[in-house]
Every structure is written in C-alpha cells, then in structure tokens.
PDB file of C-alpha atoms and ligand atoms in Angstrom:
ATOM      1  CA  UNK P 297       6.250 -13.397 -36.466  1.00 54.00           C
ATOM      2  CA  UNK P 298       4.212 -10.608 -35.558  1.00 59.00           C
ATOM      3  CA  UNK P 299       4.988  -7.542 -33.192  1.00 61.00           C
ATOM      4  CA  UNK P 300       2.732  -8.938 -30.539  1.00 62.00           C
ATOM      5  CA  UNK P 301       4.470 -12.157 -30.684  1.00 61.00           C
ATOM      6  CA  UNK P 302       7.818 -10.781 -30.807  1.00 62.00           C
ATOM      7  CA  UNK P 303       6.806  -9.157 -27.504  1.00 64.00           C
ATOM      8  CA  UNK P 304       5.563 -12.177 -25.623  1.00 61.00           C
ATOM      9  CA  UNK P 305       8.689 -14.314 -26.779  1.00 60.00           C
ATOM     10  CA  UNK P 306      10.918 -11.695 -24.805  1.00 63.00           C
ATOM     11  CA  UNK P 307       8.598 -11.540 -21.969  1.00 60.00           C
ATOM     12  CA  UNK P 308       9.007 -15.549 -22.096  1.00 60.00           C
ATOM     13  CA  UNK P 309      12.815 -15.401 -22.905  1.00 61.00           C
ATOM     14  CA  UNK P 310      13.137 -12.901 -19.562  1.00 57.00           C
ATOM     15  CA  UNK P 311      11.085 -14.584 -17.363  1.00 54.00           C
ATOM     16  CA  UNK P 312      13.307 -18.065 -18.597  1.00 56.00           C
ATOM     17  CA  UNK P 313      15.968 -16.305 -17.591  1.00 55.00           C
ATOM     18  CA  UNK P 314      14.935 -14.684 -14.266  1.00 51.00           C
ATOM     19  CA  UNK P 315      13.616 -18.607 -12.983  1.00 52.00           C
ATOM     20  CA  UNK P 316      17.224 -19.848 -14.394  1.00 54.00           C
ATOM     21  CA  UNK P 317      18.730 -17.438 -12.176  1.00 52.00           C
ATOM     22  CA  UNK P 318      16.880 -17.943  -8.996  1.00 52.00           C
ATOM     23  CA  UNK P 319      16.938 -22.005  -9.775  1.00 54.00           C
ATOM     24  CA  UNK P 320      21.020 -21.224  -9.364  1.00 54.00           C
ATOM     25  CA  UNK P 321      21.387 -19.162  -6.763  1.00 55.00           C
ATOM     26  CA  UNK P 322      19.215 -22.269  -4.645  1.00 55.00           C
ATOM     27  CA  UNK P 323      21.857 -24.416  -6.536  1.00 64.00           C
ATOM     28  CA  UNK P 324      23.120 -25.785  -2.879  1.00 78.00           C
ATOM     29  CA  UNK P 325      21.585 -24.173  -0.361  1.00 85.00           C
ATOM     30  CA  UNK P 326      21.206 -25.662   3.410  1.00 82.00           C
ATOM     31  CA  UNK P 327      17.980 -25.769   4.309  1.00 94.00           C
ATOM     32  CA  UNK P 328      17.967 -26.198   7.912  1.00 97.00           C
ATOM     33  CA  UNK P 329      14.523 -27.374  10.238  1.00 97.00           C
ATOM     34  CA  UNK P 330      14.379 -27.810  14.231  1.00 98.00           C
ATOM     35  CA  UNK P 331      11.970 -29.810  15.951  1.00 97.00           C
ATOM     36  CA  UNK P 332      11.591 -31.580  19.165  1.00 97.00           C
ATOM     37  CA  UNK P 333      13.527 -28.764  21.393  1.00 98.00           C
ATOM     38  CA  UNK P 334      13.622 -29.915  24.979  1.00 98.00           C
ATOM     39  CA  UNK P 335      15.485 -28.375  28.011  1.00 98.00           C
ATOM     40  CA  UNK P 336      15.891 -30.216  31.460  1.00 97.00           C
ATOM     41  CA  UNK P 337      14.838 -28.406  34.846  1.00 97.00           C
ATOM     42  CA  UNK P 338      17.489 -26.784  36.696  1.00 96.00           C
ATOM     43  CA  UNK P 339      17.682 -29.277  39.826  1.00 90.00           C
ATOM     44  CA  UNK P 340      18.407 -27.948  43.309  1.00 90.00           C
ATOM     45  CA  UNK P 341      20.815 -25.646  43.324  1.00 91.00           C
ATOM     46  CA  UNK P 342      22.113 -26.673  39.849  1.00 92.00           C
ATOM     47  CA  UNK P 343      22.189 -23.682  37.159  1.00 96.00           C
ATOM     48  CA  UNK P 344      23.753 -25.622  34.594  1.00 97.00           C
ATOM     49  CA  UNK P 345      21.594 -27.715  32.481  1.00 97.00           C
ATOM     50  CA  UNK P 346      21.355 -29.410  29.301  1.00 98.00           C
ATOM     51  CA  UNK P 347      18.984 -28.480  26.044  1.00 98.00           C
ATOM     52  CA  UNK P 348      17.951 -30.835  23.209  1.00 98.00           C
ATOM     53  CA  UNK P 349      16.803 -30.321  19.735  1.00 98.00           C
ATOM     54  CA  UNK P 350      16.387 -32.676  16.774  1.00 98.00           C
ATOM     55  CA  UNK P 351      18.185 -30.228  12.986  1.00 98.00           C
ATOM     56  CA  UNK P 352      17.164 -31.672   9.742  1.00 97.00           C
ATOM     57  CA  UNK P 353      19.046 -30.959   6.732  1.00 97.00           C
ATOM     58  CA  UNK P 354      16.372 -30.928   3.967  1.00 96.00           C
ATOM     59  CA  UNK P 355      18.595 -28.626   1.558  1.00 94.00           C
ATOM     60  CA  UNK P 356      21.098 -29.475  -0.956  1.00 94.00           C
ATOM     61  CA  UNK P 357      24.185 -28.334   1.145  1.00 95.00           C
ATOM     62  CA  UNK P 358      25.735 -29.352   4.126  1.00 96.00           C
ATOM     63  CA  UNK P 359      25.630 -27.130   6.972  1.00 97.00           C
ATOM     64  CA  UNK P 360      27.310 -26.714  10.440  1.00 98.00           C
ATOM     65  CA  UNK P 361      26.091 -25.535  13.545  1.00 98.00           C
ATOM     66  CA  UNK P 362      28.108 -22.535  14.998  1.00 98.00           C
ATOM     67  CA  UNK P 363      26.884 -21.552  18.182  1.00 98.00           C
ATOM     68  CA  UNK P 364      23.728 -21.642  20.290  1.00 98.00           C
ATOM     69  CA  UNK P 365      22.365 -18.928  22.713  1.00 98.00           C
ATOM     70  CA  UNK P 366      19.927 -19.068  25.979  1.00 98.00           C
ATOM     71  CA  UNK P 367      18.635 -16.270  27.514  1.00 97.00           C
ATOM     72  CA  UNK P 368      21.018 -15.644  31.234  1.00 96.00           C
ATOM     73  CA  UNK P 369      23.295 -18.315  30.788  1.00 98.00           C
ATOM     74  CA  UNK P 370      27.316 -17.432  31.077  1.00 97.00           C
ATOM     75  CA  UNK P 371      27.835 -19.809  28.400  1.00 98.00           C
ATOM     76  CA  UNK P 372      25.849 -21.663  26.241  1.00 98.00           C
ATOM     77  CA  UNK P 373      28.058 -24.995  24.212  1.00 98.00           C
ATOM     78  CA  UNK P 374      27.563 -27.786  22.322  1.00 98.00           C
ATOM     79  CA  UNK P 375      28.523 -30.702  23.527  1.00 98.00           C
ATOM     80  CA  UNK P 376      29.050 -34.718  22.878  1.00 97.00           C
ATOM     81  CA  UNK P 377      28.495 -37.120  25.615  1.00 95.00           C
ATOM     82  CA  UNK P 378      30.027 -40.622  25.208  1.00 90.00           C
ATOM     83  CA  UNK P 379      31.220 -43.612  27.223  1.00 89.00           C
ATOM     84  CA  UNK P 380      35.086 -43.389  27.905  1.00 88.00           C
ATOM     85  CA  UNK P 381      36.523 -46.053  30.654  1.00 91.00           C
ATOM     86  CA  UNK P 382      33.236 -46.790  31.828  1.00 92.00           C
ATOM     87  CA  UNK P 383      32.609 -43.020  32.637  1.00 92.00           C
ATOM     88  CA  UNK P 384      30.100 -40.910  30.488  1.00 90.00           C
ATOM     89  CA  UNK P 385      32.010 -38.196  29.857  1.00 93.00           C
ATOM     90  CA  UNK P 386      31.299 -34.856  28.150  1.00 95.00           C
ATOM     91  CA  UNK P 387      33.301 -32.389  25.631  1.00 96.00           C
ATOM     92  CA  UNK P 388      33.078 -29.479  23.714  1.00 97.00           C
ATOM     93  CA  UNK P 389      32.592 -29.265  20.279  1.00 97.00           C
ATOM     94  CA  UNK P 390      33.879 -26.077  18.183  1.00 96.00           C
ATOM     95  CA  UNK P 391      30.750 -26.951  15.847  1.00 97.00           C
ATOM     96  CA  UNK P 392      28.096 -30.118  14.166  1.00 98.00           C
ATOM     97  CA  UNK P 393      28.024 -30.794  11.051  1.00 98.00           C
ATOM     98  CA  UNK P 394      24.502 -31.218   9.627  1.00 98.00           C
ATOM     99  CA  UNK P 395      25.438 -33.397   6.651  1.00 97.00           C
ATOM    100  CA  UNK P 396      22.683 -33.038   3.380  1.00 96.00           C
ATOM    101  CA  UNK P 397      19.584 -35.131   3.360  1.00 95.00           C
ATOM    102  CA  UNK P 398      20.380 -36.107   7.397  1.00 97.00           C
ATOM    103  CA  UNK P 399      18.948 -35.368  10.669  1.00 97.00           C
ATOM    104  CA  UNK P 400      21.049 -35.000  13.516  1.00 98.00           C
ATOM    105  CA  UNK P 401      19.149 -35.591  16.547  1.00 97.00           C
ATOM    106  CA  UNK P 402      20.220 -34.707  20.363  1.00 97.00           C
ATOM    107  CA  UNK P 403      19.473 -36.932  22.790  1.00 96.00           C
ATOM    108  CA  UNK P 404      20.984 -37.670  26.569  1.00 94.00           C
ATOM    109  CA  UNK P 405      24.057 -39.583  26.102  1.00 93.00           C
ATOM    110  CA  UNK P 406      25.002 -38.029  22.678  1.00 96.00           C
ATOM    111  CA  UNK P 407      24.666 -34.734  21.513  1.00 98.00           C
ATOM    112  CA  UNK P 408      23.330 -32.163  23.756  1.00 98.00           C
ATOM    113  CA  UNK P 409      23.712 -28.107  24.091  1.00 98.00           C
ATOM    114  CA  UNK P 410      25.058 -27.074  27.688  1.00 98.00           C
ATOM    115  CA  UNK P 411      23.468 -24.050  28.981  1.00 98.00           C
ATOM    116  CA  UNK P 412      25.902 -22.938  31.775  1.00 98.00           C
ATOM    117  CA  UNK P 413      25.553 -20.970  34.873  1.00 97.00           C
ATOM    118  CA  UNK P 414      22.352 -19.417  34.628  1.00 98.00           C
ATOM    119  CA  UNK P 415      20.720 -16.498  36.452  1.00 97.00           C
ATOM    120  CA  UNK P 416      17.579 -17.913  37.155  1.00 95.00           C
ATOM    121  CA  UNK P 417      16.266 -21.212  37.621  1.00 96.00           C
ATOM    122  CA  UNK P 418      14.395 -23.472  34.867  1.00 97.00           C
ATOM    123  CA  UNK P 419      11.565 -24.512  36.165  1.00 97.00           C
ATOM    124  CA  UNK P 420       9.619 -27.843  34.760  1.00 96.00           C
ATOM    125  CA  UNK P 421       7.406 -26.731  32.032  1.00 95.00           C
ATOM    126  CA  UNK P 422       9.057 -23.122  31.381  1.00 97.00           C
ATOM    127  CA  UNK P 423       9.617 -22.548  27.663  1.00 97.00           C
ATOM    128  CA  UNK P 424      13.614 -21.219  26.837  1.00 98.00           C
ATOM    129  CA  UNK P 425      14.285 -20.062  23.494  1.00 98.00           C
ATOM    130  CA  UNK P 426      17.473 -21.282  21.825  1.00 98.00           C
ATOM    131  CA  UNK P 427      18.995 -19.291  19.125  1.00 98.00           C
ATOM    132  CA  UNK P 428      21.179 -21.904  16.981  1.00 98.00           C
ATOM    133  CA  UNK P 429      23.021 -20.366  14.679  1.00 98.00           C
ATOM    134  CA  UNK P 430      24.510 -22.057  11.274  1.00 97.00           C
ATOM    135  CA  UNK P 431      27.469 -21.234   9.191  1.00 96.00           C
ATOM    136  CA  UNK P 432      24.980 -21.049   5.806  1.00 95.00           C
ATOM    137  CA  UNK P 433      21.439 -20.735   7.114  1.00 95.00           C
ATOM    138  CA  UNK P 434      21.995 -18.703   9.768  1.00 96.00           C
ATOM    139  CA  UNK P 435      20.210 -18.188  12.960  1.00 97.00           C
ATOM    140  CA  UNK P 436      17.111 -20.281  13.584  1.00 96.00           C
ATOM    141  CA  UNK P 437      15.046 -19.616  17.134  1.00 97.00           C
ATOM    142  CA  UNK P 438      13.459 -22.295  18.680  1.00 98.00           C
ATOM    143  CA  UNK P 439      10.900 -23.060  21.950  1.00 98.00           C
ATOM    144  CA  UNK P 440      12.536 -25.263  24.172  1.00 98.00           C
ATOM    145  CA  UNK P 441       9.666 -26.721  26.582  1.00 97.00           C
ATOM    146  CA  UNK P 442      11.543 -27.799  30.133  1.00 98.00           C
ATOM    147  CA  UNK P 443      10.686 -31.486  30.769  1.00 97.00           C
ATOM    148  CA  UNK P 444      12.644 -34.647  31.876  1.00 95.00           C
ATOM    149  CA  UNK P 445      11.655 -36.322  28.721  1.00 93.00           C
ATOM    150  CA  UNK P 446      11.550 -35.723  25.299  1.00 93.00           C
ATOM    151  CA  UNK P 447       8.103 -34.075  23.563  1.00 90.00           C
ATOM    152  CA  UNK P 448       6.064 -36.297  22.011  1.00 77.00           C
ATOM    153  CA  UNK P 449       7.936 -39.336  23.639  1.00 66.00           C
ATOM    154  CA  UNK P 450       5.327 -41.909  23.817  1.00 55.00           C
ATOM    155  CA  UNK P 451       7.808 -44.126  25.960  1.00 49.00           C
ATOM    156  CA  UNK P 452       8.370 -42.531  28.945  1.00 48.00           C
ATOM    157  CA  UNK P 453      11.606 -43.786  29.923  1.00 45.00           C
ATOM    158  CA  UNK P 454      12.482 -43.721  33.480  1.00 44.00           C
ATOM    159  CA  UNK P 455      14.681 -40.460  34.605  1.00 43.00           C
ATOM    160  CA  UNK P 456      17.190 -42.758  35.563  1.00 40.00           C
ATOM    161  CA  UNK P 457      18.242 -44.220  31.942  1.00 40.00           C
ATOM    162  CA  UNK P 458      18.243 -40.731  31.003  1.00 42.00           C
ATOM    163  CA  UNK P 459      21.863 -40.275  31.569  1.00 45.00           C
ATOM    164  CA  UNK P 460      21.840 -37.760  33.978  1.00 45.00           C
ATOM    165  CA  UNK P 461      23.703 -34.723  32.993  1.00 50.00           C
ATOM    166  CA  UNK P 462      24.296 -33.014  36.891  1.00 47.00           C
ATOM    167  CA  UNK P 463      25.913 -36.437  37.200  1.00 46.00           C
ATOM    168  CA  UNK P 464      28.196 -36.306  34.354  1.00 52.00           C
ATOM    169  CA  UNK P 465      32.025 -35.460  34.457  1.00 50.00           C
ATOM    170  CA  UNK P 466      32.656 -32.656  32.444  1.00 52.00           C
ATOM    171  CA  UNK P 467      35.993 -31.479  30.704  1.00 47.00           C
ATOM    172  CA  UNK P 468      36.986 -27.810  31.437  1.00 43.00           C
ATOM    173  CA  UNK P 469      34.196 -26.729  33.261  1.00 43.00           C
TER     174      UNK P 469
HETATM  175 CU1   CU G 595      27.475 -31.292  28.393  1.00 57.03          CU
END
C-alpha cells in the first residue's frame, strides 16, 4: 500500500467512525411531529376553552408529553374526557405518552389541552400558539387556528356532536 492510500484508508476509517457515532447517538431518539392544531372560540363570557392537536411519534423512542403553554391563560392542562355514569366527565393528566411508531390524536370527547382562565377572548379564526413540551424532544410550537371544527375536516359535523366542552363537568376546577 502506498502513502497516498494509507492516507485515504484513515480518512475512510475516521469518517466510518464519525457516521458510527452519530448512527448511535440517534440509536432511540423520539422524533416528535404536530399537525392539525385547533382551538375552540371562547363563548360568551367563557375564558376557558379547549385546544386540539394531532403528535406523531415517527422516532425510535417513546416519548411523553410534559406540559403545554398558551399565551394569557392561568393554566394551561392536559386533559382526558370520557363517559363516566352517563356524564362526560373531564380529568387531569400529569402527562401522554406518545408510544413509538403511534399517533395520538386529540379530539372532543378524548384527549384535549384545557387552556384556563384567559385574559382575553379567542375569537373564531384567531391563531394561538401552543408550546407542548416533551420529556425527550423537547418543546415543539405550534399554530392553533380557532374554529368549531377540526382543519381540514371534510365532514363538518354539527357543533352539537362535538361534545361541548363549556358543558362538561370538570374535576378540580
Ligand atoms: Cu378539559
């Protein structure tokens, strides 16, 4: 082997090594996407509403969301809605898991972030940004557009069978 070659082998060898190294430190990473972020207009005198976004898991480690954040709310939470006694009720989760491969999707009647006692109004068609923030891909900031229905919702389902959230009994708040 000549000198030249010996040279290129280690350049080879090194840059082997460097993609090795990179290719493990992505070993199991979560690789988190939002999409479909919707927030419902403050009604009346309500200031507590409820936000909706759609977090794929296209990594190769689970993840878990943390906490969420909206611009002049008290409070922001994530919350799951569910049928108890006949009585949609709603309670507080300390944090969703975002298993890998899966897409967990919010939706009235399921999972759903409550934005609580805000300063100002949302009015239909504002845009809110919501800051979600993950235990391993951390904080992600997304345009929530404020409608009664879902974007891109092609069947516009009446408000009624939306499971309204002013409606809803809530636990602790
Ligand atoms: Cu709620």
């Amino acid at each position: 082997m000549n000198r030249y070659a010996t040279k290129w082998f280690a350049a080879a060898a090194f840059l082997i090594t460097v993609g090795a190294v990179a290719a493990l430190s992505h070993a199991a990473e979560a690789e988190i996407g939002l999409s479909n972020a919707w927030v419902r207009p403050t009604l009346g005198a309500g200031r507590t509403t409820a936000a909706y976004v759609t977090i794929t898991n296209a990594g190769t480690a689970a993840d878990r969301l943390t906490a969420v954040e909206a611009p002049n709310a008290s409070a922001v939470e994530v919350h799951t809605a569910g049928m108890e006694d006949g009585i949609m009720r709603m309670r507080k989760l300390e944090g969703l898991d975002i298993p890998v491969g899966e897409t967990v999707t919010m939706a009235p009647g399921g999972y759903h972030i409550m934005i609580i006692d805000l300063e100002e109004p949302i009015a239909m068609g504002a845009t809110v940004p919501l800051t979600l923030t993950f235990e391993a891909a951390g904080s992600v900031t997304i345009e929530a557009g404020a409608s009664m229905t879902p974007p891109n919702s092609a069947d516009t389902a009446p408000e009624s069978s939306n499971g309204d959230h002013q409606n809803m009994r809530h636990e602790g708040h």
